[in-house]
Short mmCIF file of C-alpha atoms and ligand atoms in Angstrom, two decimals:
data_model
loop_
_atom_site.label_atom_id
_atom_site.label_comp_id
_atom_site.label_asym_id
_atom_site.label_seq_id
_atom_site.Cartn_x
_atom_site.Cartn_y
_atom_site.Cartn_z
CA MET I 1 30.60 82.97 98.03
CA ASP I 2 32.64 81.41 95.31
CA GLY I 3 36.36 80.85 95.58
CA LEU I 4 37.48 84.00 93.80
CA ASP I 5 35.30 86.18 95.98
CA ARG I 6 36.61 84.54 99.10
CA PHE I 7 40.14 85.06 97.87
CA LEU I 8 39.54 88.73 97.15
CA THR I 9 37.86 89.55 100.48
CA THR I 10 40.56 87.68 102.37
CA PHE I 11 43.50 89.38 100.74
CA PHE I 12 42.18 92.49 99.02
CA ASN I 13 39.39 93.83 101.19
CA ALA I 14 38.87 97.41 99.96
CA ARG I 15 37.25 98.68 103.14
CA ILE I 16 40.13 97.49 105.28
CA PHE I 17 42.61 98.90 102.75
CA ALA I 18 40.96 102.30 103.02
CA ARG I 19 40.76 102.23 106.80
CA TYR I 20 44.44 101.43 107.32
CA LEU I 21 45.88 103.46 104.46
CA PRO I 22 46.97 106.42 106.66
CA ASP I 23 48.67 104.09 109.17
CA MET I 24 50.34 102.24 106.35
CA LEU I 25 51.65 105.46 104.78
CA ALA I 26 53.14 106.40 108.14
CA GLY I 27 54.69 102.92 108.29
CA VAL I 28 56.15 103.31 104.81
CA TRP I 29 57.71 106.60 105.82
CA THR I 30 59.21 105.01 108.95
CA THR I 31 60.63 102.12 106.93
CA ILE I 32 62.18 104.55 104.44
CA TRP I 33 63.96 106.72 106.97
CA LEU I 34 65.06 103.74 109.03
CA ALA I 35 66.50 102.12 105.91
CA ALA I 36 68.19 105.37 104.90
CA ALA I 37 69.81 105.71 108.32
CA VAL I 38 70.94 102.07 108.29
CA ILE I 39 72.46 102.47 104.82
CA ALA I 40 74.22 105.72 105.71
CA LEU I 41 75.67 104.30 108.92
CA GLY I 42 76.56 100.90 107.42
CA LEU I 43 78.27 102.17 104.28
CA SER I 44 80.25 104.94 105.90
CA LEU I 45 81.43 102.79 108.79
CA GLY I 46 82.24 99.88 106.45
CA LEU I 47 84.20 102.13 104.11
CA LEU I 48 86.08 103.72 106.98
CA LEU I 49 87.04 100.34 108.44
CA ALA I 50 88.18 98.98 105.07
CA CYS I 51 90.37 102.06 104.57
CA LEU I 52 91.78 101.74 108.06
CA ARG I 53 92.57 98.10 107.36
CA ALA I 54 94.62 99.14 104.32
CA TYR I 55 97.18 100.80 106.62
CA GLY I 56 98.08 97.36 107.94
CA TRP I 57 98.29 98.20 111.65
CA ARG I 58 98.24 94.80 113.32
CA LEU I 59 96.17 95.59 116.40
CA ALA I 60 93.63 97.70 114.53
CA ASN I 61 93.27 95.00 111.89
CA PHE I 62 92.71 92.36 114.53
CA PHE I 63 89.76 94.33 115.88
CA ILE I 64 88.40 95.15 112.42
CA ILE I 65 88.46 91.49 111.42
CA CYS I 66 86.81 90.45 114.70
CA PHE I 67 84.13 93.08 114.17
CA ALA I 68 83.47 92.00 110.60
CA ASP I 69 83.30 88.32 111.53
CA MET I 70 81.01 88.85 114.51
CA GLY I 71 78.77 91.19 112.58
CA ARG I 72 78.38 88.65 109.84
CA ALA I 73 77.99 85.63 112.11
CA LEU I 74 75.32 86.91 114.53
CA PRO I 75 71.68 86.98 113.42
CA PRO I 76 70.59 90.65 113.69
CA LEU I 77 67.45 89.64 115.60
CA VAL I 78 69.55 88.26 118.44
CA LEU I 79 71.42 91.56 118.77
CA ILE I 80 68.20 93.53 118.58
CA LEU I 81 66.58 91.52 121.37
CA ILE I 82 69.66 91.67 123.57
CA ILE I 83 69.94 95.44 123.30
CA TYR I 84 66.25 96.21 123.48
CA PHE I 85 65.28 93.82 126.28
CA GLY I 86 68.65 93.26 127.94
CA LEU I 87 70.11 96.74 128.39
CA PRO I 88 67.16 98.10 130.45
CA GLY I 89 68.31 95.60 133.09
CA LEU I 90 71.42 97.77 133.38
CA GLY I 91 69.27 100.87 133.59
CA LEU I 92 69.87 101.76 129.95
CA ARG I 93 66.76 102.02 127.80
CA VAL I 94 67.47 102.49 124.11
CA PRO I 95 64.48 103.53 121.95
CA GLY I 96 63.36 100.90 119.41
CA PRO I 97 64.18 102.86 116.23
CA LEU I 98 67.67 103.60 117.54
CA VAL I 99 68.25 99.92 118.40
CA LEU I 100 67.21 98.98 114.89
CA ILE I 101 69.48 101.56 113.26
CA LEU I 102 72.47 100.69 115.42
CA VAL I 103 72.18 96.93 114.98
CA LEU I 104 71.36 96.87 111.27
CA GLY I 105 73.83 99.67 110.54
CA THR I 106 76.57 97.76 112.32
CA VAL I 107 75.73 94.50 110.57
CA LEU I 108 75.74 96.26 107.21
CA ALA I 109 79.08 97.84 108.14
CA ALA I 110 80.53 94.38 108.81
CA PHE I 111 79.53 93.17 105.34
CA ALA I 112 80.44 96.44 103.64
CA GLU I 113 83.91 96.39 105.21
CA GLU I 114 84.53 92.93 103.76
CA ILE I 115 83.18 93.91 100.34
CA PHE I 116 85.23 97.13 100.15
CA TRP I 117 88.27 95.24 101.40
CA ALA I 118 87.87 92.59 98.73
CA GLY I 119 87.71 95.44 96.21
CA LEU I 120 90.85 97.06 97.62
CA THR I 121 92.85 93.85 97.52
CA SER I 122 92.00 93.28 93.89
CA VAL I 123 93.44 96.63 92.79
CA PRO I 124 96.70 95.63 91.08
CA LYS I 125 99.93 96.40 92.94
CA GLY I 126 101.15 98.37 89.94
CA GLN I 127 98.44 100.97 90.53
CA TRP I 128 99.81 101.63 94.01
CA GLU I 129 103.35 101.73 92.70
CA ALA I 130 102.45 104.19 89.95
CA GLY I 131 100.87 106.46 92.55
CA ARG I 132 103.68 106.24 95.07
CA ALA I 133 106.35 106.62 92.37
CA THR I 134 104.83 109.98 91.38
CA GLY I 135 105.21 111.31 94.91
CA LEU I 136 101.69 110.63 96.21
CA GLY I 137 101.50 109.61 99.86
CA PHE I 138 99.84 106.40 101.04
CA THR I 139 96.56 108.11 101.92
CA GLN I 140 96.49 110.05 98.65
CA THR I 141 97.11 106.88 96.67
CA LEU I 142 94.42 105.08 98.65
CA VAL I 143 91.82 107.80 98.13
CA GLN I 144 92.63 108.93 94.59
CA ILE I 145 93.66 105.66 92.96
CA ALA I 146 92.77 102.52 94.89
CA LEU I 147 89.37 103.41 96.35
CA PRO I 148 87.65 104.49 93.13
CA GLN I 149 88.67 101.21 91.50
CA ALA I 150 87.70 99.20 94.58
CA ALA I 151 84.32 100.91 94.79
CA ARG I 152 83.62 99.98 91.19
CA LEU I 153 84.22 96.32 91.93
CA ALA I 154 82.32 96.53 95.21
CA LEU I 155 79.20 98.16 93.82
CA PRO I 156 77.14 95.15 92.66
CA PRO I 157 77.64 92.98 95.79
CA LEU I 158 77.23 96.06 97.94
CA VAL I 159 73.86 96.98 96.47
CA ASN I 160 72.66 93.42 97.01
CA ARG I 161 73.74 93.49 100.62
CA VAL I 162 72.21 96.92 101.20
CA LEU I 163 68.94 95.59 99.86
CA ALA I 164 68.99 92.48 102.05
CA ILE I 165 69.73 94.43 105.21
CA SER I 166 67.33 97.33 104.55
CA LYS I 167 64.52 94.78 104.35
CA MET I 168 65.42 93.65 107.84
CA THR I 169 63.88 96.86 109.16
CA ALA I 170 60.84 94.53 109.34
CA LEU I 171 62.45 93.20 112.51
CA GLY I 172 61.29 96.47 114.08
CA SER I 173 57.88 94.81 114.44
CA VAL I 174 59.35 92.70 117.25
CA ILE I 175 60.31 95.72 119.33
CA GLY I 176 57.36 97.97 118.65
CA VAL I 177 58.77 100.18 115.92
CA SER I 178 55.82 101.06 113.70
CA GLU I 179 57.30 100.34 110.31
CA ILE I 180 55.42 98.58 107.49
CA LEU I 181 55.23 95.05 108.91
CA SER I 182 54.41 96.32 112.38
CA VAL I 183 51.46 98.38 111.07
CA ALA I 184 50.27 95.44 108.98
CA SER I 185 50.35 92.84 111.72
CA THR I 186 48.70 95.15 114.24
CA ALA I 187 45.90 95.78 111.76
CA GLN I 188 45.71 92.08 111.02
CA SER I 189 45.13 91.19 114.66
CA PHE I 190 42.46 93.91 115.01
CA THR I 191 40.54 92.98 111.89
CA GLY I 192 41.25 89.27 111.79
CA SER I 193 41.78 89.74 108.06
CA ALA I 194 44.85 89.01 105.98
CA ALA I 195 44.20 92.11 103.88
CA PRO I 196 46.54 94.39 105.90
CA LEU I 197 49.37 91.91 105.32
CA THR I 198 48.75 92.09 101.58
CA MET I 199 48.84 95.82 101.90
CA GLY I 200 52.18 95.56 103.70
CA ALA I 201 53.56 93.34 100.97
CA ILE I 202 52.50 95.87 98.35
CA ALA I 203 54.14 98.63 100.36
CA TYR I 204 57.42 96.68 100.52
CA VAL I 205 57.37 96.14 96.79
CA ILE I 206 56.81 99.85 96.18
CA VAL I 207 59.68 100.81 98.51
CA PHE I 208 62.23 98.19 97.52
CA LEU I 209 61.51 97.32 93.90
CA PRO I 210 63.30 100.45 92.64
CA LEU I 211 66.42 99.29 94.49
CA VAL I 212 66.15 95.82 92.97
CA VAL I 213 65.83 97.32 89.50
CA LEU I 214 68.88 99.46 90.20
CA THR I 215 70.83 96.30 91.11
CA ARG I 216 69.86 94.73 87.80
CA LEU I 217 70.96 97.79 85.86
CA LEU I 218 74.29 97.80 87.67
CA GLU I 219 74.82 94.12 87.07
CA ARG I 220 74.11 94.54 83.39
CA ARG I 221 76.49 97.48 83.13
CA PHE I 222 79.23 95.49 84.79
CA ALA I 223 78.57 92.50 82.59
CA TRP I 224 79.30 94.64 79.52
CA LYS I 225 82.53 95.91 80.96
CA VAL I 226 84.10 92.48 81.31
CA MET W 1 133.46 114.28 85.71
CA SER W 2 131.05 116.74 87.31
CA ARG W 3 128.73 115.52 90.06
CA PRO W 4 126.54 112.73 88.67
CA MET W 5 122.76 113.25 88.59
CA LEU W 6 122.21 109.72 89.88
CA GLU W 7 124.75 107.85 91.91
CA ILE W 8 124.33 104.37 93.34
CA VAL W 9 126.87 103.59 96.04
CA ALA W 10 127.52 100.12 97.50
CA LEU W 11 123.85 99.17 97.06
CA GLU W 12 122.80 95.84 98.50
CA LYS W 13 119.37 94.29 98.58
CA SER W 14 118.18 91.00 100.01
CA PHE W 15 114.74 89.43 100.07
CA GLY W 16 115.01 87.34 103.20
CA ASP W 17 117.96 85.04 102.62
CA LEU W 18 118.06 85.77 98.91
CA LYS W 19 120.80 88.24 98.11
CA VAL W 20 119.59 89.94 94.94
CA LEU W 21 121.97 92.92 94.73
CA ARG W 22 125.54 92.76 96.02
CA ASP W 23 127.56 95.94 96.05
CA ILE W 24 126.20 97.82 93.05
CA ASN W 25 128.05 101.02 92.15
CA LEU W 26 126.84 103.13 89.27
CA ARG W 27 127.00 106.78 88.28
CA VAL W 28 124.81 108.42 85.68
CA ALA W 29 125.94 111.87 84.59
CA THR W 30 123.54 114.68 83.83
CA GLY W 31 122.02 114.15 80.39
CA GLU W 32 123.46 110.67 80.09
CA MET W 33 121.48 107.64 78.95
CA VAL W 34 122.65 104.43 80.56
CA PHE W 35 121.33 101.08 79.41
CA VAL W 36 121.19 98.11 81.75
CA ILE W 37 121.14 94.62 80.28
CA GLY W 38 121.45 91.21 81.83
CA PRO W 39 119.78 87.82 82.21
CA SER W 40 116.41 87.38 83.87
CA GLY W 41 116.70 87.43 87.65
CA SER W 42 119.99 89.31 87.64
CA GLY W 43 118.44 92.14 89.71
CA LYS W 44 117.90 94.85 87.07
CA SER W 45 114.36 95.71 88.13
CA THR W 46 115.28 95.54 91.80
CA MET W 47 118.12 98.01 91.28
CA LEU W 48 115.86 100.39 89.39
CA ARG W 49 113.12 100.11 92.02
CA CYS W 50 115.64 100.89 94.76
CA CYS W 51 116.35 104.20 93.03
CA ASN W 52 112.93 105.56 94.10
CA ARG W 53 112.57 103.21 97.05
CA LEU W 54 109.68 101.20 95.70
CA GLU W 55 112.06 98.56 97.01
CA GLU W 56 113.76 99.36 100.32
CA PRO W 57 117.57 98.94 99.96
CA THR W 58 119.19 96.71 102.55
CA SER W 59 122.27 98.94 102.61
CA GLY W 60 124.07 101.51 100.52
CA ALA W 61 123.23 104.99 99.31
CA ILE W 62 121.40 106.39 96.30
CA LEU W 63 122.09 110.02 95.54
CA ILE W 64 119.73 111.99 93.36
CA ASP W 65 121.49 115.21 92.38
CA GLY W 66 123.61 114.81 95.49
CA LYS W 67 120.80 114.05 97.97
CA ASP W 68 120.53 110.60 99.51
CA ILE W 69 117.10 109.06 99.00
CA VAL W 70 117.80 106.04 101.20
CA GLY W 71 117.85 107.57 104.67
CA CYS W 72 115.16 110.20 104.28
CA SER W 73 111.81 110.43 106.09
CA SER W 74 108.58 109.51 104.35
CA SER W 75 107.54 113.08 103.57
CA ALA W 76 110.99 113.87 102.20
CA LEU W 77 110.79 110.64 100.22
CA ASN W 78 107.53 111.76 98.60
CA ARG W 79 109.21 115.03 97.60
CA MET W 80 112.28 113.25 96.24
CA ARG W 81 110.15 110.86 94.23
CA LEU W 82 108.93 113.87 92.27
CA GLU W 83 112.48 114.19 90.95
CA VAL W 84 112.64 110.57 89.81
CA GLY W 85 110.23 109.64 87.05
CA MET W 86 109.49 105.95 86.56
CA VAL W 87 108.05 104.11 83.60
CA PHE W 88 106.88 100.54 84.12
CA GLN W 89 106.71 97.59 81.77
CA GLY W 90 102.95 97.39 82.37
CA PHE W 91 102.21 101.17 82.03
CA HIS W 92 99.93 101.23 85.10
CA LEU W 93 97.75 104.09 83.91
CA TYR W 94 94.79 104.77 86.21
CA PRO W 95 91.85 103.12 84.44
CA HIS W 96 89.18 105.21 86.18
CA MET W 97 90.32 108.57 84.83
CA ASN W 98 90.91 109.88 81.36
CA VAL W 99 94.31 110.47 79.83
CA VAL W 100 94.73 114.11 80.79
CA ALA W 101 93.53 113.43 84.36
CA ASN W 102 96.15 110.67 84.60
CA VAL W 103 98.83 113.22 83.75
CA MET W 104 97.36 115.88 86.06
CA LEU W 105 96.81 113.85 89.25
CA ALA W 106 100.25 113.91 90.87
CA GLN W 107 100.88 117.45 89.65
CA ILE W 108 97.89 118.60 91.68
CA LYS W 109 98.11 116.27 94.69
CA ALA W 110 101.85 115.90 95.14
CA LEU W 111 103.34 118.96 93.44
CA LYS W 112 100.41 121.18 94.54
CA ARG W 113 100.15 122.86 91.16
CA PRO W 114 96.96 124.83 90.53
CA LYS W 115 94.51 122.87 88.41
CA ASP W 116 94.60 124.96 85.25
CA GLU W 117 98.37 125.10 85.29
CA ALA W 118 98.50 121.32 85.74
CA ARG W 119 96.15 120.86 82.82
CA GLU W 120 98.21 123.11 80.59
CA ARG W 121 101.35 121.24 81.53
CA ALA W 122 99.63 117.89 80.99
CA LEU W 123 98.49 118.90 77.52
CA ALA W 124 101.98 120.11 76.69
CA MET W 125 103.47 116.78 77.76
CA LEU W 126 100.83 114.84 75.84
CA ASP W 127 101.71 116.96 72.84
CA ARG W 128 105.32 116.02 73.30
CA VAL W 129 104.51 112.30 73.14
CA GLY W 130 102.15 112.91 70.21
CA LEU W 131 98.90 112.23 72.05
CA ARG W 132 97.37 115.60 72.75
CA HIS W 133 94.41 114.69 70.58
CA ARG W 134 93.64 111.72 72.87
CA ALA W 135 93.57 113.80 76.07
CA GLU W 136 89.94 113.04 76.86
CA THR W 137 90.15 109.33 76.03
CA MET W 138 90.04 106.61 78.69
CA PRO W 139 93.34 104.71 78.91
CA THR W 140 91.80 101.34 78.01
CA GLN W 141 90.79 102.71 74.61
CA LEU W 142 94.44 103.26 73.72
CA SER W 143 96.97 100.84 72.21
CA GLY W 144 99.82 99.63 74.41
CA GLY W 145 102.27 101.96 72.73
CA GLN W 146 99.96 104.92 73.28
CA GLN W 147 99.43 103.94 76.92
CA GLN W 148 103.17 103.79 77.47
CA ARG W 149 103.61 107.23 75.94
CA VAL W 150 100.93 108.60 78.27
CA ALA W 151 102.78 107.00 81.17
CA ILE W 152 105.94 108.79 80.04
CA ALA W 153 104.02 112.07 79.84
CA ARG W 154 102.65 111.45 83.35
CA ALA W 155 106.19 111.13 84.70
CA LEU W 156 107.56 114.08 82.69
CA ALA W 157 104.81 116.42 83.86
CA LEU W 158 106.43 116.46 87.31
CA ASP W 159 109.69 117.84 85.87
CA PRO W 160 111.87 114.98 87.09
CA LYS W 161 115.65 115.18 87.08
CA VAL W 162 116.07 111.51 86.25
CA MET W 163 113.87 109.03 84.39
CA LEU W 164 113.92 105.32 85.13
CA PHE W 165 112.57 102.88 82.54
CA ASP W 166 111.93 99.23 83.39
CA GLU W 167 111.55 97.31 80.13
CA PRO W 168 109.27 99.99 78.68
CA THR W 169 108.72 98.16 75.41
CA SER W 170 108.63 94.49 76.46
CA ALA W 171 104.86 94.36 76.77
CA LEU W 172 104.28 95.90 73.34
CA ASP W 173 103.52 94.39 69.96
CA PRO W 174 106.61 94.79 67.76
CA GLU W 175 104.99 97.39 65.52
CA LEU W 176 104.28 99.65 68.51
CA VAL W 177 107.80 99.60 69.95
CA GLY W 178 109.14 102.25 67.58
CA SER W 179 106.80 105.00 68.75
CA VAL W 180 107.90 104.59 72.37
CA LEU W 181 111.59 104.45 71.47
CA ALA W 182 111.16 107.62 69.39
CA VAL W 183 109.81 109.42 72.45
CA MET W 184 112.73 108.17 74.52
CA LYS W 185 115.22 109.31 71.87
CA ASP W 186 113.60 112.72 71.86
CA LEU W 187 113.89 112.86 75.65
CA LYS W 188 117.54 111.96 75.49
CA ASP W 189 118.17 114.65 72.88
CA SER W 190 116.54 117.22 75.14
CA GLY W 191 119.07 116.42 77.85
CA MET W 192 117.15 114.12 80.20
CA THR W 193 119.17 111.84 82.46
CA MET W 194 117.94 108.28 81.89
CA LEU W 195 118.55 104.85 83.33
CA VAL W 196 116.95 102.24 81.11
CA VAL W 197 116.54 98.51 81.63
CA SER W 198 115.81 97.12 78.18
CA HIS W 199 116.89 94.54 75.66
CA GLU W 200 116.36 96.78 72.64
CA MET W 201 119.98 96.33 71.54
CA GLY W 202 119.56 98.26 68.30
CA PHE W 203 118.21 101.24 70.18
CA ALA W 204 120.98 100.98 72.77
CA ARG W 205 123.60 101.05 70.04
CA GLU W 206 122.07 104.13 68.50
CA ALA W 207 121.09 106.16 71.59
CA ALA W 208 122.81 104.94 74.75
CA ASP W 209 125.94 106.61 76.08
CA ARG W 210 126.85 103.61 78.15
CA VAL W 211 125.76 100.01 78.55
CA VAL W 212 125.94 98.18 81.87
CA PHE W 213 125.83 94.40 81.98
CA MET W 214 124.50 92.90 85.22
CA ASP W 215 124.56 89.31 86.35
CA GLY W 216 123.97 87.70 89.73
CA GLY W 217 123.36 91.01 91.47
CA LEU W 218 126.63 92.54 90.30
CA VAL W 219 127.72 94.94 87.59
CA VAL W 220 129.92 92.66 85.55
CA GLU W 221 130.98 95.04 82.82
CA GLU W 222 130.23 98.51 81.54
CA GLY W 223 131.30 100.65 78.62
CA PRO W 224 130.18 102.39 75.45
CA PRO W 225 127.66 100.34 73.45
CA GLU W 226 130.06 99.62 70.57
CA GLN W 227 132.53 98.12 72.97
CA ILE W 228 130.06 96.06 75.00
CA PHE W 229 128.27 94.71 71.95
CA ALA W 230 131.29 94.23 69.66
CA ASN W 231 134.06 93.34 72.08
CA PRO W 232 132.70 92.27 75.44
CA LYS W 233 135.55 91.48 77.80
CA ALA W 234 133.83 89.36 80.41
CA GLU W 235 132.96 85.81 79.55
CA ARG W 236 129.48 86.15 81.08
CA THR W 237 128.74 89.16 78.87
CA GLN W 238 129.83 87.25 75.78
CA ALA W 239 127.68 84.28 76.76
CA PHE W 240 124.65 86.48 77.42
CA LEU W 241 124.99 88.41 74.17
CA SER W 242 125.39 85.30 72.07
CA ARG W 243 122.29 83.83 73.70
CA VAL W 244 120.26 86.98 73.04
CA ARG W 245 121.39 87.19 69.43
CA ALA W 246 120.79 83.53 68.72
N1 ATP R 1 109.41 91.14 96.21
C1 ATP R 1 110.29 90.12 96.07
N2 ATP R 1 110.35 89.14 96.99
C2 ATP R 1 111.22 88.12 96.88
N3 ATP R 1 112.07 87.97 95.85
C3 ATP R 1 112.04 88.90 94.87
C4 ATP R 1 111.15 90.02 94.92
N4 ATP R 1 111.36 90.78 93.83
C5 ATP R 1 112.32 90.17 93.12
N5 ATP R 1 112.75 89.04 93.73
C6 ATP R 1 113.81 88.13 93.27
O1 ATP R 1 114.95 88.91 93.02
C7 ATP R 1 115.66 88.43 91.89
C8 ATP R 1 115.90 89.57 90.93
O2 ATP R 1 114.67 90.01 90.41
P1 ATP R 1 114.55 91.22 89.40
O3 ATP R 1 113.10 91.39 89.09
O4 ATP R 1 115.28 92.38 89.92
O5 ATP R 1 115.32 90.65 88.14
P2 ATP R 1 115.40 91.24 86.67
O6 ATP R 1 116.84 91.33 86.34
O7 ATP R 1 114.60 92.47 86.56
O8 ATP R 1 114.76 90.08 85.82
P3 ATP R 1 113.80 90.15 84.52
O9 ATP R 1 114.68 90.35 83.36
O10 ATP R 1 113.15 88.83 84.51
O11 ATP R 1 112.84 91.27 84.75
C9 ATP R 1 114.83 87.30 91.32
O12 ATP R 1 115.40 86.09 91.77
C10 ATP R 1 113.49 87.50 91.94
O13 ATP R 1 112.83 86.28 92.10
MG1 MG R 2 112.81 93.02 85.57
#
């Protein structure tokens, strides 16, 4: 066998590809819905917390800031292991997919809160004053005037963060959630071939490349604006 | 004199230890245009911003058509703000919506006007400031003078009883000032009650009913424009006017 052949059978073995394709498709589907759930939970919770923070209630803000700092400081894997392997000790068994969604969703919420908040604080004071001076209430001004402008500023960093955290669904492989990486490494240990891992990598590219391209488009659009 | 449309009574305002307004008393009759002049830091903007409580007065009363805006609850405040239009030096149009949506927003959300009625009213107000043809434009595509006229239309669309102007032309290139002043003159001629902080002395002479000179948080002198500009009594007024003219 020459080098190229060896390379191809190691990483691109067609028989192994064919055998594990159905499993891999199931894994892709799992990764997609897990990511979708994480994004939905993370963005809505992050947005809600940033809005709440705008009201300036001291106690609430203390907790929001603690939450955001903890969520950003802790490695998600640590939280996942604690909940998945620790809670059963208290008689509480949380299914793997749910652990993954809760932890990653919460971590995304911590980042999203900070990003939305940064957007809100950079809306000029005059915008608020114009709203309030025309008889709009605080909440109306927040929703109608400040948030749309904040969201615009938040969009590029938000998409980047969403991407980074969605990819962490691969951590599901540690707690038996059969997403892409999990399927690939199981197949790898059965076959002793690296081909399933290649397949997994290809699957990730297919799932996440569209998001990356979207980020680029957004960045370009925002570059024009300024 | 009949009941004034806007009456400021014993208004005081401090920022911490800094006493910015000390005992301001001012009455603006219905349909009257009062000009406020004075050196930088004399408290002109603060006084104006107290009139719709963008700045919370430390003490005193501000009566809009007889109703005190100072003591009222936050929902009553939102309703009273509909009666007090404000135009800022920096326009503050909402950059994420087009011109007509800018003029419609508070009509729909605060005044609870039906959408098509709000739109009709918005277009009528834009027509009044000569910008109906730019209704679908985004604010950033407009010149400063045009933006300021849209801001005036946005305030007028709520049918205010009083209009407050804080240096409405100071951020404009000289050649754009005239269009905004023309709109203000037209408003005055239609009977609007207006309190204007501005250093457009020529315009004050031509259009104002009264000129108020403020310094150090006090009304130092007030009177008809001819008198204030030609024969100021107070020394501080004389000093200020000679500095401005120089
Ligand atoms: N939010 C604030 N906090 C603290 N001090 C303030 C605040 N707003 C205004 N001041 C102070 O109050 C004083 C009066 O300010 P104000 O803006 O009313 O003056 P002005 O007459 O409008 O001046 P200008 O002609 O420069 O606009 C100034 O000394 C200013 O520094
Ligand atoms: Mg000022």
